[in-house]
Amino acid sequence: MDKETLQEVYGNCACYRARAAARRVTRDYDEALKPLGLKITQFTVLASIKGLKPSSTSKLAKGLAMERTSLVRTLELMQNKGWVRLGPEGYRREQQMELTAEGEALLEQALPVWRDVQARFESRVGEARWQENKDWLLDVAFSD
Amino acid sequence: MDKETLQEVYGNCACYRARAAARRVTRDYDEALKPLGLKITQFTVLASIKGLKPSSTSKLAKGLAMERTSLVRTLELMQNKGWVRLGPEGYRREQQMELTAEGEALLEQALPVWRDVQARFESRVGEARWQENKDWLLDVAFSD
DNA sequence: GATTTACATGTGTATATACACAATGTAGTA
DNA sequence: TACTACATTGTGTATATACACATGTAAATC
């Protein structure tokens, strides 16, 4: 395998670039949220439960472009911490979920922290560039 | 917390979007590489060892925007599979690394698979858009 | 009514990521 | 020499991700 070939790979690989970007951004958010004992992944789940009121974990997973079983493991953690409550099984075993009072309070606490990191991110990469590209990231995640 | 606030969060969060995109892309690459028993993360490490000939795991981690300890765990796996060989400790405990013959052969086998998935990715999200945005992803990962 | 189809959930296993902390090696300096 | 500063590595722990497989539930079809 020659040098040009290797250049082709690590000069273009979409997966490497997407993962590197995600790792970096995750570290920045997690560092800021650490005093709350919260990780950005969990913050995202908290906010989407509150906002989407999903009727099943499967639907929530689809909405977040997550593998269902990945989401379930995170939900288990969040239940153990007392932030989330799962309802009884309903239609075809669907389970609704909702935030506990502690979950809601934590989300409120985390919001200004999130705002701060998000603002620093947008400033770092350029607000205009972010506005141009933010929807493209969702397209990468969801398009067929 | 009102609806507008939640919209603000999951309509803008850079971390959610970056992670969702990375998850999706990773699934696509991993699915294609599965017959080789290789994951895209490992493919990336294989190619960068071959291409960069790094003089230490710390330097390789920096070059890949990875946490060093994350890289080390992946290198352990790849050593166990016989794809990678670590050299003796050198200056300040630095360890060089190189691919074994098996590692090289696997990289050769994986290359056309990578090319295929990469082409499908570029077609899916638009080649022009990809060319415009690929460097921006590195900027997100590496800029201060 | 039995079978098929579609959707939902749960668990075992493997890998990826990263913080916290400890230990080792090298150079410069008091 | 002892101390300090810094670079490198290794390990314990926790969380994130996802495939493979098994199981439960309801509607549609035969």
Coordinates of C-alpha atoms (C1' of nucleotides) in Angstrom, one line a residue:
Chain A
M1 CA 0.0 0.0 0.0
D2 CA 1.6 3.2 -1.2
K3 CA 1.6 6.7 0.3
E4 CA -1.0 8.1 -2.1
T5 CA -3.4 5.4 -1.0
L6 CA -3.0 6.1 2.7
Q7 CA -3.4 9.8 1.9
E8 CA -6.6 8.9 0.2
V9 CA -7.9 7.2 3.3
Y10 CA -7.0 9.5 6.1
G11 CA -7.4 12.6 4.0
N12 CA -11.0 11.7 3.2
C13 CA -12.5 9.2 5.6
A14 CA -15.9 10.5 6.5
C15 CA -16.1 8.3 9.5
Y16 CA -12.8 9.3 11.0
R17 CA -13.7 13.0 10.6
A18 CA -17.2 12.6 12.0
R19 CA -16.0 10.6 14.9
A20 CA -13.1 12.9 15.7
A21 CA -15.4 15.9 15.7
A22 CA -17.9 14.2 17.9
R23 CA -15.2 13.1 20.4
R24 CA -13.9 16.6 20.7
V25 CA -17.3 18.2 21.1
T26 CA -18.3 15.6 23.6
R27 CA -15.2 16.2 25.7
D28 CA -16.0 19.9 25.8
Y29 CA -19.6 19.5 26.9
D30 CA -18.8 16.7 29.4
E31 CA -16.1 18.8 31.0
A32 CA -18.6 21.6 31.6
L33 CA -21.3 19.4 32.9
K34 CA -19.1 17.4 35.2
P35 CA -19.9 19.5 38.3
L36 CA -23.6 18.4 37.9
G37 CA -22.7 14.7 37.6
L38 CA -24.3 14.8 34.2
K39 CA -23.0 13.8 30.8
I40 CA -24.0 15.5 27.6
T41 CA -25.5 12.2 26.3
Q42 CA -27.7 12.1 29.3
F43 CA -28.6 15.7 29.0
T44 CA -29.8 15.1 25.5
V45 CA -32.0 12.2 26.6
L46 CA -33.4 14.3 29.5
A47 CA -34.3 17.1 27.1
S48 CA -35.8 14.9 24.5
I49 CA -38.0 13.0 26.9
K50 CA -39.2 16.3 28.3
G51 CA -39.7 17.7 24.8
L52 CA -41.0 14.7 22.8
K53 CA -42.9 12.8 25.4
P54 CA -42.1 9.6 23.5
S55 CA -44.6 6.8 23.6
S56 CA -41.9 4.1 23.4
T57 CA -38.1 3.7 23.8
S58 CA -38.0 2.5 20.2
K59 CA -39.6 5.8 18.9
L60 CA -37.2 7.9 21.1
A61 CA -34.3 6.0 19.7
K62 CA -35.4 6.6 16.2
G63 CA -35.8 10.3 16.9
L64 CA -32.3 10.5 18.3
A65 CA -30.6 8.4 15.6
M66 CA -29.5 6.0 18.3
E67 CA -29.6 2.2 18.4
R68 CA -32.5 1.3 20.6
T69 CA -30.4 -0.9 22.9
S70 CA -27.8 1.9 23.4
L71 CA -30.6 4.2 24.5
V72 CA -32.0 1.5 26.8
R73 CA -28.7 1.2 28.7
T74 CA -28.6 5.0 29.2
L75 CA -32.2 5.0 30.4
E76 CA -31.3 2.3 32.9
L77 CA -28.6 4.5 34.3
M78 CA -30.9 7.5 34.5
Q79 CA -33.6 5.5 36.2
N80 CA -31.1 4.3 38.8
K81 CA -30.1 7.9 39.4
G82 CA -33.8 8.8 39.8
W83 CA -34.1 11.2 36.9
V84 CA -36.4 9.2 34.8
R85 CA -39.5 7.0 35.4
L86 CA -40.8 4.5 32.9
G87 CA -44.5 3.8 32.7
P88 CA -46.2 0.4 32.5
E89 CA -46.3 -1.5 29.3
G90 CA -49.1 -0.5 27.0
Y91 CA -50.0 -1.1 23.4
R92 CA -47.6 -3.8 22.1
R93 CA -45.5 -3.4 25.2
E94 CA -44.8 0.2 24.5
Q95 CA -43.5 2.1 27.5
Q96 CA -44.0 5.8 28.0
M97 CA -41.4 7.7 30.0
E98 CA -41.2 10.9 31.9
L99 CA -38.8 12.9 34.0
T100 CA -39.0 12.8 37.8
A101 CA -38.9 16.0 39.8
E102 CA -35.2 15.4 40.2
G103 CA -34.8 15.0 36.5
E104 CA -36.6 18.2 35.8
A105 CA -34.5 20.1 38.4
L106 CA -31.3 18.7 36.9
L107 CA -32.3 19.7 33.4
E108 CA -33.0 23.3 34.6
Q109 CA -29.6 23.4 36.3
A110 CA -27.9 22.1 33.2
L111 CA -29.5 24.4 30.8
P112 CA -27.3 27.5 31.4
V113 CA -24.2 25.3 31.3
W114 CA -25.3 23.9 28.0
R115 CA -25.9 27.4 26.7
D116 CA -22.4 28.5 27.7
V117 CA -20.7 25.6 26.0
Q118 CA -22.8 25.9 22.9
A119 CA -22.0 29.6 22.7
R120 CA -18.3 28.8 23.0
F121 CA -18.6 26.1 20.4
E122 CA -20.3 28.4 17.9
S123 CA -17.7 31.1 18.5
R124 CA -14.9 28.6 18.1
V125 CA -16.0 27.2 14.8
G126 CA -17.7 30.4 13.5
E127 CA -21.4 31.1 14.0
A128 CA -22.0 31.6 10.3
R129 CA -20.3 28.3 9.4
W130 CA -22.3 26.6 12.1
Q131 CA -25.6 28.0 10.8
E132 CA -24.6 26.7 7.4
N133 CA -23.7 23.2 8.5
K134 CA -25.9 22.3 11.4
D135 CA -28.6 20.9 9.3
W136 CA -26.1 19.0 7.2
L137 CA -25.1 17.1 10.2
L138 CA -28.7 15.9 10.7
D139 CA -28.8 15.0 7.0
V140 CA -25.7 12.9 7.5
A141 CA -27.4 11.2 10.4
F142 CA -30.8 10.6 9.0
S143 CA -30.9 10.7 5.2
D144 CA -31.4 7.4 3.3
Chain B
M1 CA -38.9 24.6 31.2
D2 CA -41.0 25.8 28.3
K3 CA -41.3 24.5 24.7
E4 CA -39.2 27.2 23.2
T5 CA -36.3 26.4 25.5
L6 CA -36.4 22.7 24.6
Q7 CA -36.6 23.7 20.9
E8 CA -33.5 25.8 21.5
V9 CA -31.7 22.8 22.9
Y10 CA -32.5 20.0 20.5
G11 CA -32.7 22.3 17.6
N12 CA -29.2 23.5 18.1
C13 CA -27.0 21.2 20.2
A14 CA -23.8 20.8 18.4
C15 CA -22.9 17.7 20.4
Y16 CA -26.1 15.9 19.7
R17 CA -25.8 16.6 16.0
A18 CA -22.1 15.7 15.8
R19 CA -22.7 12.5 17.7
A20 CA -25.8 11.5 15.8
A21 CA -23.9 11.9 12.5
A22 CA -20.9 10.0 13.8
R23 CA -23.1 7.1 15.0
R24 CA -24.8 6.8 11.7
V25 CA -21.7 6.9 9.7
T26 CA -20.0 4.4 12.0
R27 CA -22.8 2.0 11.6
D28 CA -22.6 2.2 7.8
Y29 CA -18.8 1.6 7.8
D30 CA -18.9 -1.2 10.4
E31 CA -21.6 -3.1 8.6
A32 CA -19.6 -3.2 5.4
L33 CA -16.4 -4.2 7.2
K34 CA -18.0 -6.8 9.3
P35 CA -17.1 -9.7 7.0
L36 CA -13.5 -8.9 7.6
G37 CA -13.9 -8.9 11.4
L38 CA -12.7 -5.3 11.4
K39 CA -14.3 -2.2 12.7
I40 CA -13.9 1.3 11.2
T41 CA -12.1 2.5 14.3
Q42 CA -9.6 -0.2 14.0
F43 CA -9.2 0.4 10.2
T44 CA -8.4 4.0 11.0
V45 CA -5.8 3.0 13.5
L46 CA -4.3 0.5 11.0
A47 CA -4.0 3.1 8.3
S48 CA -2.6 5.8 10.5
I49 CA 0.1 3.5 11.9
K50 CA 1.0 2.5 8.4
G51 CA 1.0 6.1 7.2
L52 CA 2.3 8.1 10.1
K53 CA 4.8 5.6 11.7
P54 CA 4.2 7.3 15.0
S55 CA 7.0 7.3 17.5
S56 CA 4.6 7.0 20.5
T57 CA 1.1 6.2 21.3
S58 CA 0.7 9.7 22.8
K59 CA 1.6 11.3 19.4
L60 CA -0.7 9.0 17.5
A61 CA -3.5 9.8 19.9
K62 CA -3.0 13.5 19.3
G63 CA -2.9 13.0 15.6
L64 CA -6.3 11.2 15.7
A65 CA -7.9 13.6 18.1
M66 CA -8.4 10.6 20.5
E67 CA -7.8 10.4 24.2
R68 CA -4.6 8.5 24.6
T69 CA -6.1 5.9 26.9
S70 CA -8.9 5.2 24.4
L71 CA -6.3 4.5 21.7
V72 CA -4.3 2.3 24.0
R73 CA -7.3 0.0 24.6
T74 CA -7.9 -0.3 20.9
L75 CA -4.2 -1.0 20.4
E76 CA -4.4 -3.8 23.0
L77 CA -7.2 -5.4 21.0
M78 CA -5.3 -5.1 17.8
Q79 CA -2.1 -6.6 19.3
N80 CA -4.1 -9.5 20.6
K81 CA -5.5 -10.1 17.1
G82 CA -1.9 -10.0 15.8
W83 CA -2.3 -7.0 13.6
V84 CA 0.0 -4.6 15.4
R85 CA 3.4 -4.9 17.1
L86 CA 4.7 -2.5 19.7
G87 CA 8.4 -1.8 19.9
P88 CA 10.5 -1.6 23.1
E89 CA 10.4 1.5 25.2
G90 CA 12.7 4.2 23.9
Y91 CA 13.3 7.9 24.8
R92 CA 11.2 8.7 27.8
R93 CA 9.4 5.4 27.4
E94 CA 8.2 6.1 23.9
Q95 CA 7.0 3.1 22.1
Q96 CA 7.0 2.9 18.3
M97 CA 4.5 0.6 16.6
E98 CA 4.1 -1.1 13.3
L99 CA 1.8 -3.4 11.5
T100 CA 2.4 -7.1 11.4
A101 CA 2.2 -9.0 8.0
E102 CA -1.4 -9.9 9.0
G103 CA -2.2 -6.3 9.8
E104 CA -0.9 -5.2 6.4
A105 CA -2.8 -7.9 4.6
L106 CA -6.0 -7.0 6.4
L107 CA -5.5 -3.3 5.5
E108 CA -5.2 -4.2 1.9
Q109 CA -8.3 -6.3 2.0
A110 CA -10.2 -3.6 3.8
L111 CA -9.3 -0.8 1.4
P112 CA -11.7 -1.6 -1.4
V113 CA -14.5 -2.0 1.2
W114 CA -13.7 1.4 2.6
R115 CA -13.6 2.9 -0.9
D116 CA -17.1 1.5 -1.6
V117 CA -18.7 2.8 1.6
Q118 CA -16.9 6.2 1.3
A119 CA -18.3 6.5 -2.3
R120 CA -21.8 5.6 -1.1
F121 CA -21.5 8.2 1.7
E122 CA -20.4 10.9 -0.6
S123 CA -23.2 10.1 -3.0
R124 CA -25.7 10.1 -0.2
V125 CA -24.8 13.5 1.3
G126 CA -23.7 15.0 -2.0
E127 CA -20.1 15.1 -3.2
A128 CA -20.0 18.9 -3.5
R129 CA -21.4 19.3 0.0
W130 CA -18.8 16.8 1.3
Q131 CA -16.0 18.6 -0.3
E132 CA -17.2 21.9 1.2
N133 CA -17.6 20.4 4.7
K134 CA -14.9 17.8 5.2
D135 CA -12.3 20.2 6.4
W136 CA -14.7 21.9 8.7
L137 CA -15.1 18.6 10.6
L138 CA -11.4 18.5 11.2
D139 CA -11.6 22.1 12.3
V140 CA -14.3 21.2 14.8
A141 CA -12.1 18.4 16.1
F142 CA -8.8 20.2 16.3
S143 CA -9.2 24.0 16.5
D144 CA -8.5 25.8 19.8
Chain C
dG1 C1' -58.3 -20.7 14.9
dA2 C1' -53.6 -21.0 13.2
dT3 C1' -50.0 -18.6 10.9
dT4 C1' -47.7 -14.7 9.5
dT5 C1' -46.2 -10.1 10.0
dA6 C1' -45.0 -6.1 12.4
dC7 C1' -43.6 -3.9 16.4
dA8 C1' -41.9 -3.7 21.1
dT9 C1' -38.9 -5.0 24.8
dG10 C1' -34.8 -7.4 27.4
dT11 C1' -30.1 -9.4 27.9
dG12 C1' -25.3 -11.2 26.7
dT13 C1' -21.3 -9.8 24.7
dA14 C1' -17.8 -6.9 22.6
dT15 C1' -15.9 -2.6 21.5
dA16 C1' -15.1 2.6 22.1
dT17 C1' -14.4 6.5 24.9
dA18 C1' -12.3 9.0 28.6
dC19 C1' -11.4 10.6 33.5
dA20 C1' -8.5 9.7 37.6
dC21 C1' -4.6 8.1 39.4
dA22 C1' -0.2 5.9 39.6
dA23 C1' 4.4 4.8 38.0
dT24 C1' 8.6 5.3 35.0
dG25 C1' 12.1 7.9 32.3
dT26 C1' 14.8 12.2 31.0
dA27 C1' 16.5 16.8 31.3
dG28 C1' 17.5 20.8 33.7
dT29 C1' 18.6 23.1 38.1
dA30 C1' 19.3 24.2 43.0
Chain D
dT1 C1' 23.2 14.7 44.7
dA2 C1' 18.5 16.0 45.2
dC3 C1' 14.8 18.3 43.4
dT4 C1' 11.8 19.8 39.9
dA5 C1' 9.6 19.8 35.6
dC6 C1' 7.8 17.3 32.0
dA7 C1' 6.8 13.5 28.9
dT8 C1' 5.3 8.8 28.5
dT9 C1' 3.0 4.7 29.8
dG10 C1' -0.3 1.6 32.4
dT11 C1' -4.6 0.4 35.0
dG12 C1' -9.3 0.9 37.4
dT13 C1' -13.6 2.5 36.7
dA14 C1' -17.7 4.3 34.4
dT15 C1' -20.3 5.3 30.5
dA16 C1' -21.6 4.9 25.3
dT17 C1' -22.5 2.2 21.3
dA18 C1' -24.4 -1.6 18.9
dC19 C1' -24.9 -6.5 17.1
dA20 C1' -27.1 -11.0 18.0
dC21 C1' -30.5 -13.3 19.9
dA22 C1' -34.7 -14.3 22.6
dT23 C1' -39.3 -13.0 24.0
dG24 C1' -43.9 -10.7 24.2
dT25 C1' -48.1 -8.4 21.9
dA26 C1' -51.3 -7.2 18.4
dA27 C1' -53.1 -7.0 13.7
dA28 C1' -53.7 -9.1 9.3
dT29 C1' -54.2 -13.0 6.6
dC30 C1' -55.0 -17.7 5.5

